[in-house]
mmCIF file of C-alpha atoms in Angstrom:
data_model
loop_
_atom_site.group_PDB
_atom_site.id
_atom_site.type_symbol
_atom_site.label_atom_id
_atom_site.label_comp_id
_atom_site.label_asym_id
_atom_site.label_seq_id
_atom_site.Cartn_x
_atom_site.Cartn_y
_atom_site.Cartn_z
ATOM 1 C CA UNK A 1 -12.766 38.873 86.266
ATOM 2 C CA UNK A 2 -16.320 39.358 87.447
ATOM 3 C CA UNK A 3 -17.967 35.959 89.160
ATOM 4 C CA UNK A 4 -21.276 35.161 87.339
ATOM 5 C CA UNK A 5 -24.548 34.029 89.575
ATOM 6 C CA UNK A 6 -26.762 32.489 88.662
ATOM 7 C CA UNK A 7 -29.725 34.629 89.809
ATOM 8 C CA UNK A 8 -28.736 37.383 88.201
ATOM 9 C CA UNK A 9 -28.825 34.592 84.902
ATOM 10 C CA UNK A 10 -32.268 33.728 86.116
ATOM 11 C CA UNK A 11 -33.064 37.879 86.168
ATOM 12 C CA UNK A 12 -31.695 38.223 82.475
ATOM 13 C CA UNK A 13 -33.413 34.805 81.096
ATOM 14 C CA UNK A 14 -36.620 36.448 83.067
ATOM 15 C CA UNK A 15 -36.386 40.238 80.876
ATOM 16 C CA UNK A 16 -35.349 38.619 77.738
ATOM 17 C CA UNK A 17 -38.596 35.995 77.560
ATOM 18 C CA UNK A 18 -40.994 39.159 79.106
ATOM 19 C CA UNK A 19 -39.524 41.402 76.263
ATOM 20 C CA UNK A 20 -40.373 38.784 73.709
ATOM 21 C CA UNK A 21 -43.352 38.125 74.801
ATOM 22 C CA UNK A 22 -44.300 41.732 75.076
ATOM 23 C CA UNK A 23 -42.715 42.644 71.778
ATOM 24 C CA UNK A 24 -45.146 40.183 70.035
ATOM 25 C CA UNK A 25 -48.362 41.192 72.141
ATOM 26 C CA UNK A 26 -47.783 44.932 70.907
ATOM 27 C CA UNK A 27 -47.037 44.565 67.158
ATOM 28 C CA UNK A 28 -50.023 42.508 67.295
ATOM 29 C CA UNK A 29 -51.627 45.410 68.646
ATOM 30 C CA UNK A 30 -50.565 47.365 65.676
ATOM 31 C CA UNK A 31 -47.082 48.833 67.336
ATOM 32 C CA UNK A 32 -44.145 48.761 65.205
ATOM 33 C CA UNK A 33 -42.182 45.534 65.479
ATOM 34 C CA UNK A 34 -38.794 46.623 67.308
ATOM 35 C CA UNK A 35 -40.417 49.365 69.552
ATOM 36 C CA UNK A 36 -40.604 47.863 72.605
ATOM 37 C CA UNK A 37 -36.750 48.027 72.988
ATOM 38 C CA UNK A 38 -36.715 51.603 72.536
ATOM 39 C CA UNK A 39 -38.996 51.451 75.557
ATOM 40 C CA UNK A 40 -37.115 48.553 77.770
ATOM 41 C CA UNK A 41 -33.938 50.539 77.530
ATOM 42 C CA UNK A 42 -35.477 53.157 79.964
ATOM 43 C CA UNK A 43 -37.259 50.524 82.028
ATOM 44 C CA UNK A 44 -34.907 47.911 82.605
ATOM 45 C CA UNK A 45 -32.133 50.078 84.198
ATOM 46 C CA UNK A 46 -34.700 52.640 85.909
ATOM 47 C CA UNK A 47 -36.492 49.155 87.152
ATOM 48 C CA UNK A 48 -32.889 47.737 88.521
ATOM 49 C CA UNK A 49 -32.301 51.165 90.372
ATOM 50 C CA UNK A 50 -36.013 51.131 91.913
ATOM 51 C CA UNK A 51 -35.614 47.587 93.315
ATOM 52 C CA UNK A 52 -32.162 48.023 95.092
ATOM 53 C CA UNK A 53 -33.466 51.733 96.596
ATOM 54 C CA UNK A 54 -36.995 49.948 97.614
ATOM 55 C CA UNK A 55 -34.825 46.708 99.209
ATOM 56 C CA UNK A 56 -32.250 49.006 100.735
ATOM 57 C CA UNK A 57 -35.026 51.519 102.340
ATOM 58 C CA UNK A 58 -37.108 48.638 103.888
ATOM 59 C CA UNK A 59 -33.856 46.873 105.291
ATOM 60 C CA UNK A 60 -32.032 49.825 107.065
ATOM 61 C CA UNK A 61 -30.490 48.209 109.753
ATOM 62 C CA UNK A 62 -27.996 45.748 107.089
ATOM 63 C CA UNK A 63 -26.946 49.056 105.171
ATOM 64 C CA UNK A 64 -26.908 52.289 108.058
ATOM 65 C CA UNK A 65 -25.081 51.076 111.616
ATOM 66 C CA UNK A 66 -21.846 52.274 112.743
ATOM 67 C CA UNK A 67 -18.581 51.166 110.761
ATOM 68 C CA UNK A 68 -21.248 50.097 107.919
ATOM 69 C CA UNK A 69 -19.355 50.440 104.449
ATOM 70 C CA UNK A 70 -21.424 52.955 102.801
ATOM 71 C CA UNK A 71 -20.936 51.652 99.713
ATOM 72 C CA UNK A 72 -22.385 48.574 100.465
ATOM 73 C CA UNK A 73 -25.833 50.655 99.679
ATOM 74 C CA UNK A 74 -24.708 50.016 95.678
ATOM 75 C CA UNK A 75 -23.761 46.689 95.881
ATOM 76 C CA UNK A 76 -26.163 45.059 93.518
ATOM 77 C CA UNK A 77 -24.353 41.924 93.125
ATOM 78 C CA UNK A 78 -24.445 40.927 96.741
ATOM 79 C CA UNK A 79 -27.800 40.201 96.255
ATOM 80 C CA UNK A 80 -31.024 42.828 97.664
ATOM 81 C CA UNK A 81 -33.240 43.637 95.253
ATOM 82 C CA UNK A 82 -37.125 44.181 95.387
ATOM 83 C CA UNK A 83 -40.130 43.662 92.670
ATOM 84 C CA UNK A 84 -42.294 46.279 94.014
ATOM 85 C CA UNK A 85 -39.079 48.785 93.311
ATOM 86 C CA UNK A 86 -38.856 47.194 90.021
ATOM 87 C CA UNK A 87 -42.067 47.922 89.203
ATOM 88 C CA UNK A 88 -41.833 51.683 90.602
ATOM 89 C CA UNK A 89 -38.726 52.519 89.272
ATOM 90 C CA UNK A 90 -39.778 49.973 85.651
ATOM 91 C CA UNK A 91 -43.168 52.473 85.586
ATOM 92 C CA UNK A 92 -40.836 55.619 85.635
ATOM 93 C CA UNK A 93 -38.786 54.253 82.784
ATOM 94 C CA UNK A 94 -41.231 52.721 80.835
ATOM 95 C CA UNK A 95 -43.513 56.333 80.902
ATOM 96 C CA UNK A 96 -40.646 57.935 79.561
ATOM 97 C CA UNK A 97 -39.615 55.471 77.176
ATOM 98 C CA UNK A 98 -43.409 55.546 75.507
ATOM 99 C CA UNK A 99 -43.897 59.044 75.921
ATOM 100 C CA UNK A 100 -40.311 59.191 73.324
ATOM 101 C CA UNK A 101 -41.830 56.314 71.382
ATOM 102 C CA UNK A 102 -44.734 57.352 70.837
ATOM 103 C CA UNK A 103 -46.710 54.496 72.347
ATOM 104 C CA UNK A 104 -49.723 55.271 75.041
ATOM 105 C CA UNK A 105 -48.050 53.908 78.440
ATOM 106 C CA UNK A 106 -51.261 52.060 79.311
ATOM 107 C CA UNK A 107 -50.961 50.254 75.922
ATOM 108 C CA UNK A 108 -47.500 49.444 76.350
ATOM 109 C CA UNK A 109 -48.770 48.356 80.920
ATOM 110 C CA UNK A 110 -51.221 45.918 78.887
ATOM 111 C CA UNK A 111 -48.705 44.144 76.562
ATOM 112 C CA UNK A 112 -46.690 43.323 79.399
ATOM 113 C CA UNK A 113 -48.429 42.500 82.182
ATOM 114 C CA UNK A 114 -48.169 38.448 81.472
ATOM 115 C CA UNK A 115 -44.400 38.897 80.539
ATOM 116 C CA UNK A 116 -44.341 40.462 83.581
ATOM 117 C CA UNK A 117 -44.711 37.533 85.586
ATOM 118 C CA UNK A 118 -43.063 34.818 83.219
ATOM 119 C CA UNK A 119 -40.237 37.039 84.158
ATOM 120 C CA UNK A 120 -40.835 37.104 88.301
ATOM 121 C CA UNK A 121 -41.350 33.160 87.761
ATOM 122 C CA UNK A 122 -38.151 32.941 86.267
ATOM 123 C CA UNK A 123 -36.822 35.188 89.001
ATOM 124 C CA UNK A 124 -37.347 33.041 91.740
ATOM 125 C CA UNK A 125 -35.758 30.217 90.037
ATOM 126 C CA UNK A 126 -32.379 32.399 91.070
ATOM 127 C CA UNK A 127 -33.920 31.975 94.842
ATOM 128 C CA UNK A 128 -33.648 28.171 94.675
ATOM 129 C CA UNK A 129 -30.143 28.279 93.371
ATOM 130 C CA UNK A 130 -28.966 30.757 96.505
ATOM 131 C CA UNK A 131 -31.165 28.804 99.379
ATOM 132 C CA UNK A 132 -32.639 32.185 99.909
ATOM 133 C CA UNK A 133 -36.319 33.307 100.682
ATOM 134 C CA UNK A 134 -37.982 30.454 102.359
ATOM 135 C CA UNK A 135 -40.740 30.256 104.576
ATOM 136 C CA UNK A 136 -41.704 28.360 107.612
ATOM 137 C CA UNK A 137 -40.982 25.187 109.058
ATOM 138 C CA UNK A 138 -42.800 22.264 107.219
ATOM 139 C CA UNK A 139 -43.364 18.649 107.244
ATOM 140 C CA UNK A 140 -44.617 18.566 103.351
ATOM 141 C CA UNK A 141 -42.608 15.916 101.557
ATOM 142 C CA UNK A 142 -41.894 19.266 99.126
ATOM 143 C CA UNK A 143 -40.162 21.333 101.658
ATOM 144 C CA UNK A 144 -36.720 22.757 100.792
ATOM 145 C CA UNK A 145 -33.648 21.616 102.857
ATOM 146 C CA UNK A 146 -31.919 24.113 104.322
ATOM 147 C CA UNK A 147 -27.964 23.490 104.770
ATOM 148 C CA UNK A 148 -27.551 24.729 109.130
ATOM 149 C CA UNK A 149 -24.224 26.114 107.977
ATOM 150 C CA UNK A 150 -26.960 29.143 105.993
ATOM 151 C CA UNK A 151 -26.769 32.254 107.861
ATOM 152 C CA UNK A 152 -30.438 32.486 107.141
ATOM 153 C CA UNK A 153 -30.902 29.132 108.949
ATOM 154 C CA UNK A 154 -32.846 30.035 112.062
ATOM 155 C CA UNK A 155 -31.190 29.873 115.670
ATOM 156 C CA UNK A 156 -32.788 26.788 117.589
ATOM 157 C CA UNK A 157 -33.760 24.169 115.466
ATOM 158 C CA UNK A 158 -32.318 21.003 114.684
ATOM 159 C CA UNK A 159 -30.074 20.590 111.122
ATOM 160 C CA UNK A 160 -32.412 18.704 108.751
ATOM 161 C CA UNK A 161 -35.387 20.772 108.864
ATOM 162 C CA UNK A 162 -37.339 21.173 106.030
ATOM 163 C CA UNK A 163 -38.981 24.501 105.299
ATOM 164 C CA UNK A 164 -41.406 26.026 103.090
ATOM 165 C CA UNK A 165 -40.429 26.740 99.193
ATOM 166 C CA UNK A 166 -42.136 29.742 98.854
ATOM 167 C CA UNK A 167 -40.189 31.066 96.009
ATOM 168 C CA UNK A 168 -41.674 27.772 94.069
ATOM 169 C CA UNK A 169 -45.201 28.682 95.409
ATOM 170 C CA UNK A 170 -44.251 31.645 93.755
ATOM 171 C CA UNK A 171 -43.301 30.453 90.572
ATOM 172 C CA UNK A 172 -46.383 28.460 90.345
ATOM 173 C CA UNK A 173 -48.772 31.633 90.890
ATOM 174 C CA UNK A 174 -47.211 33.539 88.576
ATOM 175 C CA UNK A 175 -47.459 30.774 85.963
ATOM 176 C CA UNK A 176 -51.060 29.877 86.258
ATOM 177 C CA UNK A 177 -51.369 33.991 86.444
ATOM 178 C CA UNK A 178 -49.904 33.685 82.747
ATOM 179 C CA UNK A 179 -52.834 31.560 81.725
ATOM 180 C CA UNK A 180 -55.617 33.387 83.652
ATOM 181 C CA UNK A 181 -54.897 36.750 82.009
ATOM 182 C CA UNK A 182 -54.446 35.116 78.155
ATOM 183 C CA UNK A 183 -58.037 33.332 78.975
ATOM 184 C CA UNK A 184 -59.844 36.354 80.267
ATOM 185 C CA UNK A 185 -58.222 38.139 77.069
ATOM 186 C CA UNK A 186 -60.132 35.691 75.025
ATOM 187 C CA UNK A 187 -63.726 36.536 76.519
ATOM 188 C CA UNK A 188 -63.535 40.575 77.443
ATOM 189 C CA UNK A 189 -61.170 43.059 75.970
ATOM 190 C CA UNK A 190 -58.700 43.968 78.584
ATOM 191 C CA UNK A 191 -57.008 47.301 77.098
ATOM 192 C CA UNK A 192 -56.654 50.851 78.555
ATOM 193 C CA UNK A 193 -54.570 49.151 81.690
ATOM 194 C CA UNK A 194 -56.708 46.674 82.462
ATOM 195 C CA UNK A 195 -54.696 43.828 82.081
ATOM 196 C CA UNK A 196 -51.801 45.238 84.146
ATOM 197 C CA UNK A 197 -54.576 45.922 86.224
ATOM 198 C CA UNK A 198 -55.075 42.375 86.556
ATOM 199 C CA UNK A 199 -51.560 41.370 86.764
ATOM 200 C CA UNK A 200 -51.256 43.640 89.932
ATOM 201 C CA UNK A 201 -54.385 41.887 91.648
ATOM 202 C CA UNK A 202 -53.464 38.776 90.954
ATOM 203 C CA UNK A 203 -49.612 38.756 91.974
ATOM 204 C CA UNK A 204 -50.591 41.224 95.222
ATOM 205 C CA UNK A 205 -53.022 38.541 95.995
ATOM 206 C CA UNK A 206 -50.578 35.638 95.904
ATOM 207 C CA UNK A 207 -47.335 37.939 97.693
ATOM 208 C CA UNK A 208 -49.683 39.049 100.304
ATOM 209 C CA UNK A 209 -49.731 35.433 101.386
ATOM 210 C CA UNK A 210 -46.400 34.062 100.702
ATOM 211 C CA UNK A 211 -44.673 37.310 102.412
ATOM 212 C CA UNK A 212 -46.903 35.827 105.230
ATOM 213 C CA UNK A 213 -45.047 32.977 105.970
ATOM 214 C CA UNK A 214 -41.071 33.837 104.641
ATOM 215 C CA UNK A 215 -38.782 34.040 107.608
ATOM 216 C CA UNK A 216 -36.323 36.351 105.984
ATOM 217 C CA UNK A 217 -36.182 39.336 108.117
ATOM 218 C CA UNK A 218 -37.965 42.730 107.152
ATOM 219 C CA UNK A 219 -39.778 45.737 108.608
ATOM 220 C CA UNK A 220 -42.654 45.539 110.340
ATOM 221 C CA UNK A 221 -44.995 48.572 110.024
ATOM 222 C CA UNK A 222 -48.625 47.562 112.758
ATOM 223 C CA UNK A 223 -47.554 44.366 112.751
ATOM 224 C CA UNK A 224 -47.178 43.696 108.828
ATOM 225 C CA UNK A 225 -44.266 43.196 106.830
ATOM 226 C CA UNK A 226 -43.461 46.079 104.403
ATOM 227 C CA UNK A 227 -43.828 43.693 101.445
ATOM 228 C CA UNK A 228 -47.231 42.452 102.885
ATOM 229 C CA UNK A 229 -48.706 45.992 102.627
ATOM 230 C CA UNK A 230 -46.853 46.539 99.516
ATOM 231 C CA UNK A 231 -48.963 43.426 97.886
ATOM 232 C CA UNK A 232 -52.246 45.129 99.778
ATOM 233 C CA UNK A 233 -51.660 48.123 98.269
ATOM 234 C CA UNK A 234 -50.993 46.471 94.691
ATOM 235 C CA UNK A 235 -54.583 45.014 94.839
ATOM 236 C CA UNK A 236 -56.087 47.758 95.427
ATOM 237 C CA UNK A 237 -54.107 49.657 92.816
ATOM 238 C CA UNK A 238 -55.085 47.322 90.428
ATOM 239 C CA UNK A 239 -59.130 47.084 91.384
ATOM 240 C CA UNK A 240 -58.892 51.024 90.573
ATOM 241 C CA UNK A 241 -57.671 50.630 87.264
ATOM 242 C CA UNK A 242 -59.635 48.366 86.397
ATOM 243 C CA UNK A 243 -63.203 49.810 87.235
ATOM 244 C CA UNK A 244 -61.806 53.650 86.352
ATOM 245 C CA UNK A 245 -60.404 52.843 82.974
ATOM 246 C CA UNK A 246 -63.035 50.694 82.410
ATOM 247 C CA UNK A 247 -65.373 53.392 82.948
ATOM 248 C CA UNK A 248 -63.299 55.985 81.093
ATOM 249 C CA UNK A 249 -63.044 53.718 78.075
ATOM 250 C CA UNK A 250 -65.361 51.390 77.321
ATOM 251 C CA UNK A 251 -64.411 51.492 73.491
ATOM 252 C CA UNK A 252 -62.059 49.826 71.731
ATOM 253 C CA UNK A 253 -58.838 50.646 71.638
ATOM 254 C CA UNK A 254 -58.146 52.107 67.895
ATOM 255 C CA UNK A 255 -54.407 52.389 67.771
ATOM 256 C CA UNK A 256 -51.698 51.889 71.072
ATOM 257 C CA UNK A 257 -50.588 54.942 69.769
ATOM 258 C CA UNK A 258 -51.052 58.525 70.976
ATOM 259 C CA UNK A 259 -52.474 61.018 68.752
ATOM 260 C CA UNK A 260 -50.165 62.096 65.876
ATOM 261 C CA UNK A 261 -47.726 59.478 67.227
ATOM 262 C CA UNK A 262 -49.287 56.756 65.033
ATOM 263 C CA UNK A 263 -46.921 54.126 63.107
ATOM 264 C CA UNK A 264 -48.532 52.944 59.526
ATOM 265 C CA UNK A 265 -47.338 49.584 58.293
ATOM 266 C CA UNK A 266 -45.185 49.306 54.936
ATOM 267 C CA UNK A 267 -47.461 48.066 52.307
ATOM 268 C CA UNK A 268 -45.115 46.063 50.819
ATOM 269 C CA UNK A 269 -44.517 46.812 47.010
ATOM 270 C CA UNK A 270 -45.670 44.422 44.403
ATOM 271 C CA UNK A 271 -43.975 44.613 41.085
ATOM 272 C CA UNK A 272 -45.949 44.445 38.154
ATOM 273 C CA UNK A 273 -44.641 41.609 35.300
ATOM 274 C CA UNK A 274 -48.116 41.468 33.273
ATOM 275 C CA UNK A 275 -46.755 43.494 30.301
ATOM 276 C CA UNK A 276 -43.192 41.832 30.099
ATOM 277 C CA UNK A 277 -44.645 38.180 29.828
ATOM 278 C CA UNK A 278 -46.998 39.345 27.737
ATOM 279 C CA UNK A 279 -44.218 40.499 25.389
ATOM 280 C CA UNK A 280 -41.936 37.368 26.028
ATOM 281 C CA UNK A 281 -44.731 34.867 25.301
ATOM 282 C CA UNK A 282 -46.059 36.413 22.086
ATOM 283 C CA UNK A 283 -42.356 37.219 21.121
ATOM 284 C CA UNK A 284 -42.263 39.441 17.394
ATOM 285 C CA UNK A 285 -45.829 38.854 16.811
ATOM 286 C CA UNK A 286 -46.322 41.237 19.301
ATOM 287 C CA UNK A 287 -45.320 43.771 17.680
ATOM 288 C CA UNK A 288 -46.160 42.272 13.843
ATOM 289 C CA UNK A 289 -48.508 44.782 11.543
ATOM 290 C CA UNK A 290 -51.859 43.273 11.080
ATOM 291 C CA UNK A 291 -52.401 41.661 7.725
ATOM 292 C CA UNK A 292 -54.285 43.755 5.229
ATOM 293 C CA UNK A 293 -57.173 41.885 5.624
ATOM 294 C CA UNK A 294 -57.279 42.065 9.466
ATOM 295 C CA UNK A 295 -59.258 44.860 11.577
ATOM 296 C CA UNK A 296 -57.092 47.177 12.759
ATOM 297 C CA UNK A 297 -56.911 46.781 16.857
ATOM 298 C CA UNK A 298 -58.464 49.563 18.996
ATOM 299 C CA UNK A 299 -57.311 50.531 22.213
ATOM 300 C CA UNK A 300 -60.902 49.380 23.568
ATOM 301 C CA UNK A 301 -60.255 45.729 21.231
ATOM 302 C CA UNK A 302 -57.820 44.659 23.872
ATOM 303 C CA UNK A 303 -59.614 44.141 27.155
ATOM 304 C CA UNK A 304 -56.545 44.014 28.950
ATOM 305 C CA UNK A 305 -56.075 48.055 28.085
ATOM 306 C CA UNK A 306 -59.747 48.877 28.928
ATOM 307 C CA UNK A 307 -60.016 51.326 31.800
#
């Protein structure tokens, strides 16, 4: 019988609502309803694989040391996962899943880059359920208590200290990122990437500052944390996208299809009952032979049977 956590709960709650969400935003877009899990069934398990290489590869020293269990490297469920894998290894999936879809990737990047962090929000809620993650010593009246007996606890201080939540800072960014991207939607057109664009500068900006002050160790590379330069690096990525695919396509965006690719919406079939009532109100008369002294009925009488 396999033990259930509950951040890997808070992980599945976090896809689901992000593929909802997304599914919506596309077929709004014109994609055909459904498509998106043709698309998440690449990305979700490529995504998974990315963030356990990415957390294993920064950490070296818990997974490679003499008498390590090798297989420790796959051990998913002991918790050591990255976002910035996830969204490496998510990319890889999600290209191929739109390139056998049909859907432009960058259509597809759009469409999910809000879901993207309702799903990181509900993430973190998995870090407040382990006591995992925190940052720095605070005197807040907010900051998280820390059971001593948690082997992330640091050496030295006293039992009772409170520390810095900043998997709940987190979870706030990412929500108010939610609202920033919908509004900006509502004054400029944010397609060709640009909205993913905007996802990536807004969560590197926020990570860049609360990998600043987490205790949990990492790798320092001049001095920074790896997931510091990661979020640098984000930013940037996403400033690129936006001014190059802005300048590449300052259109609209016709169809988030490629060329060739495109889905047409059913045009649903209305059935056609004019004749039939006609027949079942007028009943034999219908069908009665005019009178002698009647005019015989043309077929351009009848207005009904004009062309």
């Amino acid at each position: 019988m396999f033990p259930i956590h509950a951040y890997a709960l808070c992980i599945l709650a976090g896809i689901i609502a992000a593929t909802v969400m997304t599914s919506r935003r596309l077929s709004n877009r014109g994609g055909e309803p459904g498509v998106v899990l043709d698309i998440i069934l690449w990305a979700v398990p490529l995504g998974i694989v990315g963030a356990r290489a990415y957390h294993v590869l920064t950490h070296p020293a818990d997974y490679f040391y003499a008498g390590a269990n090798p297989w420790e490297v796959f051990a998913i469920w002991h918790g050591g996962n990255a976002i910035f894998g996830a969204l490496i290894g998510g990319a890889v999936g999600a290209y191929i899943g739109c390139r056998i879809s049909g859907v432009k990737f960058w259509s597809f990047a759009d469409a999910l880059a809000p879901g993207m962090l309702i799903a990181q929000a509900m993430g973190r809620l998995g870090n407040w359920f382990n006591t995992e993650l925190f940052g720095l010593p605070t005197t807040l009246p907010w900051g998280l208590e820390v059971p001593s007996t948690n082997p992330a606890f640091p050496v030295g201080l006293p039992a009772g200290t409170l520390f810095h939540p900043t998997f709940l800072y987190e979870m706030i960014w990412n929500t108010i990122g939610v609202i920033v991207i919908l509004l900006i939607e509502r004054r400029i057109t944010l397609r060709w990437g640009r909205a993913f664009g905007v996802y990536l500068v807004w969560y590197g900006l926020g990570r860049t500052f609360f990998e600043s002050i987490r205790i949990d160790p990492s790798e320092i590379f001049f001095g920074i944390r790896t997931n510091v330069w990661a979020a640098i690096i984000a930013v940037v990525l996403g400033i690129i996208l936006i001014v190059v695919q802005g300048r590449r396509h300052p259109g609209l965006e016709v169809s988030v299809y490629r060329p060739g690719r495109e889905w047409k919406r059913p045009v649903p079939e209305v059935e056609s009952e004019e004749f039939d009532t006609d027949f079942e109100d007028h009943g034999d008369e219908a069908v009665e032979p005019a009178a002698s002294g009647d005019v015989a009925a043309t077929s351009t009488s009848n207005p009904r049977l004009q062309a």
